[in-house]
Amino acid sequence: MKTKINQEFKTRFGSEGTLYASAGRINLIGEHTDYNGGFVFPGAIDKVIMAELKPNGTDKVRVFSIDISEYAEFGLNEADAPSQSWARYIFGVCREIIKRGGKVHGFDAVFAGNVPLGAGLSSSAALESCFAFALNDMFNDNSIDKFELAKIGQSTEHNYCGVNCGIMDQFASVFGKAGHLMRLDCRSLEHEYYPFNPEGYKLVLLDSKVKHELKDSPYNKRRQSCERVAARLGIETLRDATMEDLDKIKSDITAEDYMRARYVIGEKDRVLAVCDALVKGDYETVGKKMYETHEGLSKDYEVSCEELDYLNDIAKECGVTGSRIMGGGFGGCTINLVKDDLYDNFVATAKKKFNEKYGHEPVVIDVVISDGAHKCE
Ligand code: ADP
Ligand code: MG
């Protein structure tokens, strides 16, 4: 990828710039916890967006996307927004830095990537944080702190791309470190690194390629259930509730709200259990908690679907250590922690069985926990 970018930059702009990269992310555990003030547990992966940049002495940005094979040129004022959606991510990052009092001048750039688009690995956050990191280094002496870089990416999605996302993806992409996952507290935004070196295991995602479009947003309904239970308990979010608290009010709430809250409270406990397990290097417990999360998402929170449950069943049958839906649900990927010697059989079986039932194979995406945004040496 490096060589391709270098060559394209040289041909197009006749010189050499500086290379930067940032990564997509996985979330090991902690699903539907963000809006409940809980924890998520992401890590950056070895799938990246890489960009070569160089100031060009003008007030214009000139950028070429290798993967889409398109060129865009735009100014740095609010009225200069480009029309191509990929370029709006870069324009948005520039604007959000400027809005915060940071400096951005004209530059030339070429970029490419291998984060699968729309597979739940957040290629958009990788793109934003790659450029945010680069512009901080090139024009601001790295004076913008890392958390602000993540927020610049998040605001870009909100203000320039019409996606009302949380902070996890950009956070993971900016803060990611090889051999580490991060527990992010979605309430205080405090974070802590945990070692993740699953020797003898692989992490693999199976993308079902299905996305069920559902009538009246089920996500909002889940959120409302959580809010109702929290209000009934007199707390702000379910983060502060225990299973005992929930059981005391069981007869005052609907069976559905009870199930939703049971999942959320259980998930908070599972994240904490995974932290302990990671410190001990106990990946069998990590895997067990992943299965429990899947069960909770499927039975209590009811955000799974037939295809994802099927992939989870296959993982169980193949002796995979841990497997669960990753992301909001109703489609997308499962994330699997699988022993090296079971890997080949698992992947082959999943492809075959899934194909027999649904007429296409799931896409296999191997991931290794890696560094987030950085300057390439
Ligand atoms: P994801 O879940 O992967 O973040 P999004 O729809 O949020 O999916 O973001 C995908 C968008 O990000 C693409 O439509 C494109 O505009 C931009 N993007 C991501 N990767 C690339 C790439 N390699 N080259 C150009 N644009 C990219
Ligand atoms: Mg995205």
Tab-separated table of C-alpha atoms and ligand atoms in Angstrom, residues 25 48-50 65-69 84-90 111-128 157 163 169, ligand 1:
chain	number	residue	atom	x	y	z
A	25	ARG	CA	-11.414	-1.159	15.164
A	48	VAL	CA	-5.707	0.814	8.016
A	49	ILE	CA	-6.175	3.977	6.045
A	50	MET	CA	-2.807	5.351	4.942
A	65	SER	CA	-8.439	8.602	-3.337
A	66	ILE	CA	-6.688	5.564	-4.822
A	67	ASP	CA	-9.430	3.080	-3.916
A	68	ILE	CA	-12.269	5.135	-5.394
A	69	SER	CA	-10.015	6.552	-8.103
A	84	GLN	CA	-17.944	13.539	-2.983
A	85	SER	CA	-18.852	11.822	0.247
A	86	TRP	CA	-15.340	10.438	0.853
A	87	ALA	CA	-13.894	13.960	0.533
A	88	ARG	CA	-16.384	15.346	3.037
A	89	TYR	CA	-14.691	13.292	5.761
A	90	ILE	CA	-11.412	15.078	5.026
A	111	PHE	CA	-4.637	7.937	0.365
A	112	ALA	CA	-5.708	4.309	0.278
A	113	GLY	CA	-6.943	1.729	2.721
A	114	ASN	CA	-7.870	-1.844	3.490
A	115	VAL	CA	-10.511	-1.395	6.177
A	116	PRO	CA	-13.598	-3.083	4.696
A	117	LEU	CA	-16.258	-0.436	4.114
A	118	GLY	CA	-19.463	-0.689	6.088
A	119	ALA	CA	-18.542	-4.042	7.699
A	120	GLY	CA	-18.677	-2.607	11.199
A	121	LEU	CA	-14.941	-1.960	11.445
A	122	SER	CA	-15.325	1.780	11.100
A	123	SER	CA	-13.404	2.678	7.990
A	124	SER	CA	-14.788	6.197	8.351
A	125	ALA	CA	-13.189	6.668	11.785
A	126	ALA	CA	-9.894	5.376	10.373
A	127	LEU	CA	-10.094	7.954	7.586
A	128	GLU	CA	-10.952	10.817	9.956
A	157	GLU	CA	-19.491	12.567	11.208
A	163	VAL	CA	-24.008	10.205	11.023
A	169	ASP	CA	-14.821	4.366	16.946
B	1	ADP	P1	-17.880	2.119	8.215
B	1	ADP	O1	-18.792	1.309	9.069
B	1	ADP	O2	-16.850	1.267	7.530
B	1	ADP	O3	-17.290	3.275	8.940
B	1	ADP	P2	-19.247	4.204	6.840
B	1	ADP	O4	-20.386	4.179	5.911
B	1	ADP	O5	-19.385	4.932	8.122
B	1	ADP	O6	-18.795	2.684	7.054
B	1	ADP	O7	-17.989	4.857	6.112
B	1	ADP	C1	-17.600	4.446	4.831
B	1	ADP	C2	-17.219	5.665	3.992
B	1	ADP	O8	-15.912	6.131	4.388
B	1	ADP	C3	-17.093	5.332	2.539
B	1	ADP	O9	-18.345	5.457	1.882
B	1	ADP	C4	-16.113	6.393	2.061
B	1	ADP	O10	-16.745	7.641	1.865
B	1	ADP	C5	-15.170	6.530	3.245
B	1	ADP	N1	-14.045	5.594	3.100
B	1	ADP	C6	-13.732	4.559	3.899
B	1	ADP	N2	-12.644	3.890	3.458
B	1	ADP	C7	-12.258	4.530	2.330
B	1	ADP	C8	-11.197	4.331	1.381
B	1	ADP	N3	-10.323	3.323	1.507
B	1	ADP	N4	-11.107	5.198	0.355
B	1	ADP	C9	-11.992	6.206	0.216
B	1	ADP	N5	-12.997	6.433	1.062
B	1	ADP	C10	-13.145	5.617	2.107
